[in-house]
Short mmCIF file of C-alpha atoms and ligand atoms in Angstrom, two decimals:
data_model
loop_
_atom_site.label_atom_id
_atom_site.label_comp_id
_atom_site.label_asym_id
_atom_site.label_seq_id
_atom_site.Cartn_x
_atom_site.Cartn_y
_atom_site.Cartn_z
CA UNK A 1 63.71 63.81 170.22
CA UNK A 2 62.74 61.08 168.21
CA UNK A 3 59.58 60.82 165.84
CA UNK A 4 58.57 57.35 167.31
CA UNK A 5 55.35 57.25 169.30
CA UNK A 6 54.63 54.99 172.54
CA UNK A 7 50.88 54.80 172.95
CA UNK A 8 51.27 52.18 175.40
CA UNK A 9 53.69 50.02 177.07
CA UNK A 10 54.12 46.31 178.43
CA UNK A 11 56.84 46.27 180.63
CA UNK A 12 57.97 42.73 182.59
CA UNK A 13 56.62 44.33 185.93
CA UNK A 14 53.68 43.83 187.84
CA UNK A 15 51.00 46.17 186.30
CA UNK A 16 49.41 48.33 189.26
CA UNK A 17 47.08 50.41 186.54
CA UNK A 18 46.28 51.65 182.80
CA UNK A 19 45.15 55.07 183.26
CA UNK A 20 44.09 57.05 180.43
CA UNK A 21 47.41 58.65 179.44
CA UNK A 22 49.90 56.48 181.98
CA UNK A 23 50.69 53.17 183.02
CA UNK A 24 51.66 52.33 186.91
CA UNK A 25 54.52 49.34 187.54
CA UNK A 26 55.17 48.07 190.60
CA UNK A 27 59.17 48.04 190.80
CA UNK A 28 58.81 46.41 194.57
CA UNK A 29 56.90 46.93 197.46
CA UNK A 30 58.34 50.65 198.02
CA UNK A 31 59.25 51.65 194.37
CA UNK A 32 56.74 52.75 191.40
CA UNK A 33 57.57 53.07 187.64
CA UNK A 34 55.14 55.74 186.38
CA UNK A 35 55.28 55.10 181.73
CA UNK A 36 53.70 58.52 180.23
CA UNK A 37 52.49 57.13 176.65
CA UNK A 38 52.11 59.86 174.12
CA UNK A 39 48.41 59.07 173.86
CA UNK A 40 45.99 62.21 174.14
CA UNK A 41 42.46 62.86 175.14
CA UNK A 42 40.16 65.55 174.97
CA UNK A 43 36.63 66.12 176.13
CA UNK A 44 37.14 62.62 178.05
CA UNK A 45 37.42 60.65 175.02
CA UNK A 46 41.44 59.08 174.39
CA UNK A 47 42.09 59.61 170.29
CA UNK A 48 43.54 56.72 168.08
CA UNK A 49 47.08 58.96 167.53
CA UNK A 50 49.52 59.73 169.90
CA UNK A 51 51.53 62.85 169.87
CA UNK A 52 55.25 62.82 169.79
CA UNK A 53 57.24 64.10 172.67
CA UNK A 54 53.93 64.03 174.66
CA UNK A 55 54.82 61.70 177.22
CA UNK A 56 58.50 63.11 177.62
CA UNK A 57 57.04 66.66 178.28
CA UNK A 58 54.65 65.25 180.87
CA UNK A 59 57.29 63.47 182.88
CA UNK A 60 59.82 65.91 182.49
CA UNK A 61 58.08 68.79 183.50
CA UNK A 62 56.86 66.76 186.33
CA UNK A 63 59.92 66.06 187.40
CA UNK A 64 61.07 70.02 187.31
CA UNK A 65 58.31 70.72 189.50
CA UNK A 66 58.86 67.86 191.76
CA UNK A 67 62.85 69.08 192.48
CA UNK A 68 61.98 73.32 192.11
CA UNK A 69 58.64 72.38 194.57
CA UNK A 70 60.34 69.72 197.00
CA UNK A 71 60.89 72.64 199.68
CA UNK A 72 57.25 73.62 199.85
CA UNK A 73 55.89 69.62 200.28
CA UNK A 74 57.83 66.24 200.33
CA UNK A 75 56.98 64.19 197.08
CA UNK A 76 57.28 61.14 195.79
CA UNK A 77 60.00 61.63 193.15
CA UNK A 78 63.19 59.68 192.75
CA UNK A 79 64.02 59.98 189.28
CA UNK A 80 63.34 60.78 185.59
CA UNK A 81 66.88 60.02 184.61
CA UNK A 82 66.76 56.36 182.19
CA UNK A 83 70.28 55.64 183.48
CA UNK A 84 69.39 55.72 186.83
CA UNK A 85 66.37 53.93 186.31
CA UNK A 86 68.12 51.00 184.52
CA UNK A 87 70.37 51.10 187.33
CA UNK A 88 67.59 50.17 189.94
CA UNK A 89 65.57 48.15 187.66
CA UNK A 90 67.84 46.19 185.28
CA UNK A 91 65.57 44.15 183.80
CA UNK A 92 64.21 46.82 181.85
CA UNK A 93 67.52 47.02 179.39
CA UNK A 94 65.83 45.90 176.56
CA UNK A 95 62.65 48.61 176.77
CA UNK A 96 65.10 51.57 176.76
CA UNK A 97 64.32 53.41 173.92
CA UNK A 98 60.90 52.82 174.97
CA UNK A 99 60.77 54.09 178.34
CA UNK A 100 63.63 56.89 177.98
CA UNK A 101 62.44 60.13 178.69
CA UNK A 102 58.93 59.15 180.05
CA UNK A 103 59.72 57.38 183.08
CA UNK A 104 59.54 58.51 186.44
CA UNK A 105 60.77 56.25 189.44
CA UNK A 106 58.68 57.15 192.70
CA UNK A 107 57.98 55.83 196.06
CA UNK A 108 55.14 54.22 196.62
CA UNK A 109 52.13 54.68 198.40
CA UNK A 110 48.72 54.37 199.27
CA UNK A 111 46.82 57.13 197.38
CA UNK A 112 44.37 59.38 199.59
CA UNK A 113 40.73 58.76 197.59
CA UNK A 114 40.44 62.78 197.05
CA UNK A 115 41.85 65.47 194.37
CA UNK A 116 43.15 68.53 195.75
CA UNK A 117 42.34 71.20 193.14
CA UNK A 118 43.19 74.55 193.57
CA UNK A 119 41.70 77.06 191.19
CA UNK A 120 42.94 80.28 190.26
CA UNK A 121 40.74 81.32 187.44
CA UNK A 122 37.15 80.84 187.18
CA UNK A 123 37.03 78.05 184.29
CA UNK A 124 35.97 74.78 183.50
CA UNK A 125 33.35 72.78 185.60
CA UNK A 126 33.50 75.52 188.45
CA UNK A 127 32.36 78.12 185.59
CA UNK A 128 29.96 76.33 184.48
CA UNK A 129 28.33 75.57 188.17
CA UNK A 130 29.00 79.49 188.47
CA UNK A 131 27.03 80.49 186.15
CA UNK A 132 24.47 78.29 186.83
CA UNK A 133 24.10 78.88 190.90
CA UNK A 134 26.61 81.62 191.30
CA UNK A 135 28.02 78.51 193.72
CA UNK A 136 31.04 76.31 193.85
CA UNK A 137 30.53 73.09 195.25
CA UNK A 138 27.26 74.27 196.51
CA UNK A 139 29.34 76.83 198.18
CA UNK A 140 28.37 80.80 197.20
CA UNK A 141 31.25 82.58 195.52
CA UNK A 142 31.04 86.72 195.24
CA UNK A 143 28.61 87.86 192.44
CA UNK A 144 29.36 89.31 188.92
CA UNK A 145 32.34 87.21 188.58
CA UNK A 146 32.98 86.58 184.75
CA UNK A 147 34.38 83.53 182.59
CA UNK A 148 38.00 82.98 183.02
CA UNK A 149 37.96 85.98 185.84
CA UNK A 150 41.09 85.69 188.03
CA UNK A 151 40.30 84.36 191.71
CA UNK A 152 42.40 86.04 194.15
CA UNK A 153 43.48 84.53 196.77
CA UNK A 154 42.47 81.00 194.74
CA UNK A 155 40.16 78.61 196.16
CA UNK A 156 40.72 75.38 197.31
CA UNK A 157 38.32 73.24 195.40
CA UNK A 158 38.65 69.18 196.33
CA UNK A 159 37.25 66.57 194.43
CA UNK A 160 36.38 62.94 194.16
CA UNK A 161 38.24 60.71 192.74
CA UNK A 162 35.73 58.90 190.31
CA UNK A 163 36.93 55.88 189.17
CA UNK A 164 34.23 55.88 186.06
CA UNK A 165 32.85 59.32 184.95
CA UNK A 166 33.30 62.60 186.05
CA UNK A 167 35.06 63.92 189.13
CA UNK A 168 32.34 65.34 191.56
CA UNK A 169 33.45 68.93 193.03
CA UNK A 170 32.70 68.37 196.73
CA UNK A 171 32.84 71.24 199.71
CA UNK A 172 36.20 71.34 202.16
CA UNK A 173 33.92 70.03 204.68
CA UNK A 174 32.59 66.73 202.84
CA UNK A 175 36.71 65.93 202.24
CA UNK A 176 37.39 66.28 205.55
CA UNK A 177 35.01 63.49 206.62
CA UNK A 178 36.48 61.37 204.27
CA UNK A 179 40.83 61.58 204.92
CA UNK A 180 40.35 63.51 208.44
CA UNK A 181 39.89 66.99 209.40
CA UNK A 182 43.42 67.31 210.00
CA UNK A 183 44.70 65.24 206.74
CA UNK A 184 42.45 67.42 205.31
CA UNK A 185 43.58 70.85 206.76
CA UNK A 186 46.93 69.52 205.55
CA UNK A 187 46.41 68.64 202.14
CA UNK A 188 43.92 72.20 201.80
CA UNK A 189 47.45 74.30 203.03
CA UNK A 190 49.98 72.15 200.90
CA UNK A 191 48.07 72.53 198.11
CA UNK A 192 47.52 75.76 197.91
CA UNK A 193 51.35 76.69 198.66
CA UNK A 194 52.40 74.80 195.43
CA UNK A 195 49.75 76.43 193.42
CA UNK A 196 51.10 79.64 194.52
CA UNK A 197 54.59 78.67 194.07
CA UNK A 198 54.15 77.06 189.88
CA UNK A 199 51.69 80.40 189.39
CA UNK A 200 54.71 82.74 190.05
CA UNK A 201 57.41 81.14 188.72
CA UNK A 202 55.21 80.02 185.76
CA UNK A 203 53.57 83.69 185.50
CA UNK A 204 57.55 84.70 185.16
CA UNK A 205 57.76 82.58 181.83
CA UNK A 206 54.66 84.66 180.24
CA UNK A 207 52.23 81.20 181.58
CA UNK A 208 49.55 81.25 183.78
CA UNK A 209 47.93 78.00 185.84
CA UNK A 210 44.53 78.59 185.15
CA UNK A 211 43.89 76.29 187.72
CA UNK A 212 45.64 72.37 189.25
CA UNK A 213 45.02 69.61 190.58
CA UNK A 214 47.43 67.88 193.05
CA UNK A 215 47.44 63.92 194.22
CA UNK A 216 48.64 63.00 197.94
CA UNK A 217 49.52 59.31 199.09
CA UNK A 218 51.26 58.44 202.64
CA UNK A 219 53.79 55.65 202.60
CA UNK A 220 54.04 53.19 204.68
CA UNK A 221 55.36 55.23 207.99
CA UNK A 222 51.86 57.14 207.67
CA UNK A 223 54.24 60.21 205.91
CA UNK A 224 51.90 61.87 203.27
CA UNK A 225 53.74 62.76 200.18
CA UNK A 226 52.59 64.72 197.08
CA UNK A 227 52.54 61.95 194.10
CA UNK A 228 51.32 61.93 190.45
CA UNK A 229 52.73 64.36 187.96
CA UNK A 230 52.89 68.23 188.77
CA UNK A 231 52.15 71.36 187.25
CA UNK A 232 51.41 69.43 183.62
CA UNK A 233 49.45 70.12 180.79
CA UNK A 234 47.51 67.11 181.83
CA UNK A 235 46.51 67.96 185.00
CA UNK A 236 46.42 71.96 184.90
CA UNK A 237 45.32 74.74 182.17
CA UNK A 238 47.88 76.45 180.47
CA UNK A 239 46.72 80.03 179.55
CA UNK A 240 49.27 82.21 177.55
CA UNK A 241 49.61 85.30 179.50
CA UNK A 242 49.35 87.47 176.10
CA UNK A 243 46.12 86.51 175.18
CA UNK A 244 44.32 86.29 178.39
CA UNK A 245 40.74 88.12 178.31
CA UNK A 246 38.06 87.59 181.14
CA UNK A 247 34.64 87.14 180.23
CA UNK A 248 35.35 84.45 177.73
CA UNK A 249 37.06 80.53 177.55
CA UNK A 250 41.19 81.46 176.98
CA UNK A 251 42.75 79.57 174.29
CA UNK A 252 44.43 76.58 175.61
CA UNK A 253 48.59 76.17 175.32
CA UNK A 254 48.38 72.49 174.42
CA UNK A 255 45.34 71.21 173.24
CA UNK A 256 43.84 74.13 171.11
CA UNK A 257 44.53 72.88 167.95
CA UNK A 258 43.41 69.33 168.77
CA UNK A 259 39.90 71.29 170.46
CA UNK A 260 39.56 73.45 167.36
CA UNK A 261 39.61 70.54 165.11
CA UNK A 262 37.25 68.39 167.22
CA UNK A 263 34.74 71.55 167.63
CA UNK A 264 35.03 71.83 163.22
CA UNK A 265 33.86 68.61 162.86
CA UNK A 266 31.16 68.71 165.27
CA UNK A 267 29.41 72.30 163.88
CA UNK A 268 30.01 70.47 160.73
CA UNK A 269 27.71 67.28 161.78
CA UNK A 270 30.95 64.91 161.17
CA UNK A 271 31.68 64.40 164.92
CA UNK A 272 29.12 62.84 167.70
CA UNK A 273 31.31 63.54 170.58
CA UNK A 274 32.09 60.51 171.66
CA UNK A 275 33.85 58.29 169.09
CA UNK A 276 37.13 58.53 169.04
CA UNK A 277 38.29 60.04 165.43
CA UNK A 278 41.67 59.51 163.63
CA UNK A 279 43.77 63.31 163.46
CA UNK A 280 45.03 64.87 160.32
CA UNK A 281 48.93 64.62 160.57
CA UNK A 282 48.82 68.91 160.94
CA UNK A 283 46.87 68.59 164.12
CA UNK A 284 49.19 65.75 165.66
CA UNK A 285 52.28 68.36 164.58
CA UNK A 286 50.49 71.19 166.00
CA UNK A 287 50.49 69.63 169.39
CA UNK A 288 53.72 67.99 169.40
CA UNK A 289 54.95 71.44 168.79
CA UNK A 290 52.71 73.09 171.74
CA UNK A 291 53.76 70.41 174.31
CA UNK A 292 57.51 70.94 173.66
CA UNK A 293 56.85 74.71 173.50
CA UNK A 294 55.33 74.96 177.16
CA UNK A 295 58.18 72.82 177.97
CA UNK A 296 60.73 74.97 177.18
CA UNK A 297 58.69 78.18 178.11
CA UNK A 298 58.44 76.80 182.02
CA UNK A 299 61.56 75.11 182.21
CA UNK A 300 63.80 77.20 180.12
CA UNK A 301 66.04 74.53 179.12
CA UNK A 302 65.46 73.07 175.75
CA UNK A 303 63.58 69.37 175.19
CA UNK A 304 66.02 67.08 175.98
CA UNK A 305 67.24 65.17 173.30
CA UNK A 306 67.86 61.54 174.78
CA UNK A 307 63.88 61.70 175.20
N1 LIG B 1 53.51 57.61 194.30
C1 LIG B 1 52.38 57.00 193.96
N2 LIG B 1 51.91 55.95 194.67
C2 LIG B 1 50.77 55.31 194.30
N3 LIG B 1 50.02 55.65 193.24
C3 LIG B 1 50.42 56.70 192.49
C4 LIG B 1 51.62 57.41 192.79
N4 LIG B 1 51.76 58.40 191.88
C5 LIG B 1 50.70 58.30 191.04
N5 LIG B 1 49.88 57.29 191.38
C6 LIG B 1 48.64 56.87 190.69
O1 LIG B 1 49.01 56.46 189.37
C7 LIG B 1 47.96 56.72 188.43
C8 LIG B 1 48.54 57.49 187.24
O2 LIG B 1 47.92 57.16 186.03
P1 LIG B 1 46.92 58.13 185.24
O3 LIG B 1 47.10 57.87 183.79
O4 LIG B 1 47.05 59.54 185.73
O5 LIG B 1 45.57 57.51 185.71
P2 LIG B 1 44.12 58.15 185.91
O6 LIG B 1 43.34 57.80 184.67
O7 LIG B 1 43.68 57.44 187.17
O8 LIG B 1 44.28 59.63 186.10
C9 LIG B 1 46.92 57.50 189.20
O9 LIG B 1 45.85 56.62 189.54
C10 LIG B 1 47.65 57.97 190.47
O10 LIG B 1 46.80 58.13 191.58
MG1 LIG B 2 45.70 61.07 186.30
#
């Protein structure tokens, strides 16, 4: 892997989005180009550096999933491999070194306006409603349950999609009025197949999925697909297995240094929580070194070096 950092791109393709970590080309009217930058986030805010080997890490552990997980659900994957991509799309020649590694090729489709999270541990927002109401989604959950405590068999939790802001947990009901009651039926059992699928093959390699959230799209021919990355860092917590302690927040696998730092400066009066702040060079390292760790923990294979 190479040192140099891509915290964006500007490929000659018709731009379909700039999300906060990815950017979404139109290759032609079935085809996607999905660009993972190595720009990072926490606590909602996206920080001046970017990591290296971030963006690789997402896409190729996304594409792992997406070819151990194609059984379970049909996705939208086609390829992760820059060879092939060049292949379909040669007028991208000149960006290789750019896009190598962090490029996924995918069919397109219309995304369904709802995120299908499934949540095996009690963490994050549905903690924090937990504790509050002893509810999820306005839903009641057993009693005495603890931070972090595992939730067995896991819940499906759905969610909006907001385009500004916070996604809003909403009930099983309230998603089926908006994709269907059978879409939603659907999505509810795909999802939570995959989640148990990653957490056992994941919980093999010493990892557990704290919790996921999957996308869904249907092409053209109405066929709903699973889309988006899979099983990442980005869109799942990463617990190592060793360490894991209900009744308390678990040390993340990739982002604890970066949250350590952030939470220094804050106790310390030199963060508001909002601005983004520039990273000491340790922090960055620290990271880079925790993405390609949790790489090679769930894949077993070793960060490939083209990316
Ligand atoms: N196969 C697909 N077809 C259409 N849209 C997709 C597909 N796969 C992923 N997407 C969309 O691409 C975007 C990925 O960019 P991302 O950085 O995750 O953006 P966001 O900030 O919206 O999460 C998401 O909006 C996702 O819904
Ligand atoms: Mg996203």
């Amino acid at each position: 892997m190479t040192d140099a950092t891509v915290s964006q791109t500007t490929l000659p393709l018709p731009l379909v989005r700039r999300g906060k970590v990815r950017e979404v080309y139109a290759v032609d009217e079935h085809a996607l180009l999905l660009v993972a930058s190595d720009r990072v986030s926490a606590f909602d805010v996206v920080l001046p550096n970017s990591v290296p080997g971030k963006g690789a890490v997402l896409t190729q552990m996304s594409a792992f999933w997406f070819r151990e997980l194609s059984s379970v659900v049909p996705n939208h994957f086609l390829s992760a491999d820059v060879e092939e991509i060049l292949e379909r799309v040669p007028s991208l020649a000149e960006y290789r070194s750019e896009i190598a590694g962090r490029t996924m090729l995918c069919r397109r489709t219309a995304p369904l306006p709802v995120e299908c999270v499934v949540r095996g541990y009690l963490s994050g927002s549905a903690w924090a409603e937990y504790a509050q109401s002893g509810t999820l989604a306005g839903a009641p959950l057993p009693a005495g349950l603890v931070e972090s405590e595992q939730l067995d068999p896991p819940i499906f939790s759905p969610a909006t999609k907001a385009e500004v802001g916070h996604d809003e947990n909403i009930t099983f009901q309230r998603m089926c009025e908006i994709v269907g009651a059978e879409t939603g039926a659907r999505l509810r059992d795909a999802s939570l197949a995959l989640y148990a699928e990653g957490r056992d093959r994941a919980g093999e390699r010493a990892i557990i999925i704290a919790d996921t959230k999957f996308e869904f799209g249907r092409t053209e021919d109405g066929t709903l697909l699973l889309i988006d990355e899979l099983l990442t860092p980005d869109s799942s917590r990463f617990w190592p297995a060793d360490r894991y302690e209900p009744g308390r927040g678990q040390p993340s696998f990739d982002k604890q240094p970066l949250r350590d730092y952030l939470a220094g400066l804050k106790r310390d009066g030199r963060w508001d929580g909002n601005t983004p702040v520039p990273l000491p060079a340790d922090v960055v390292e620290a990271m880079s070194r925790r993405y390609q760790d949790v790489f090679r923990r769930i894949t077993g294979s070793a960060f490939p070096e083209s990316a």
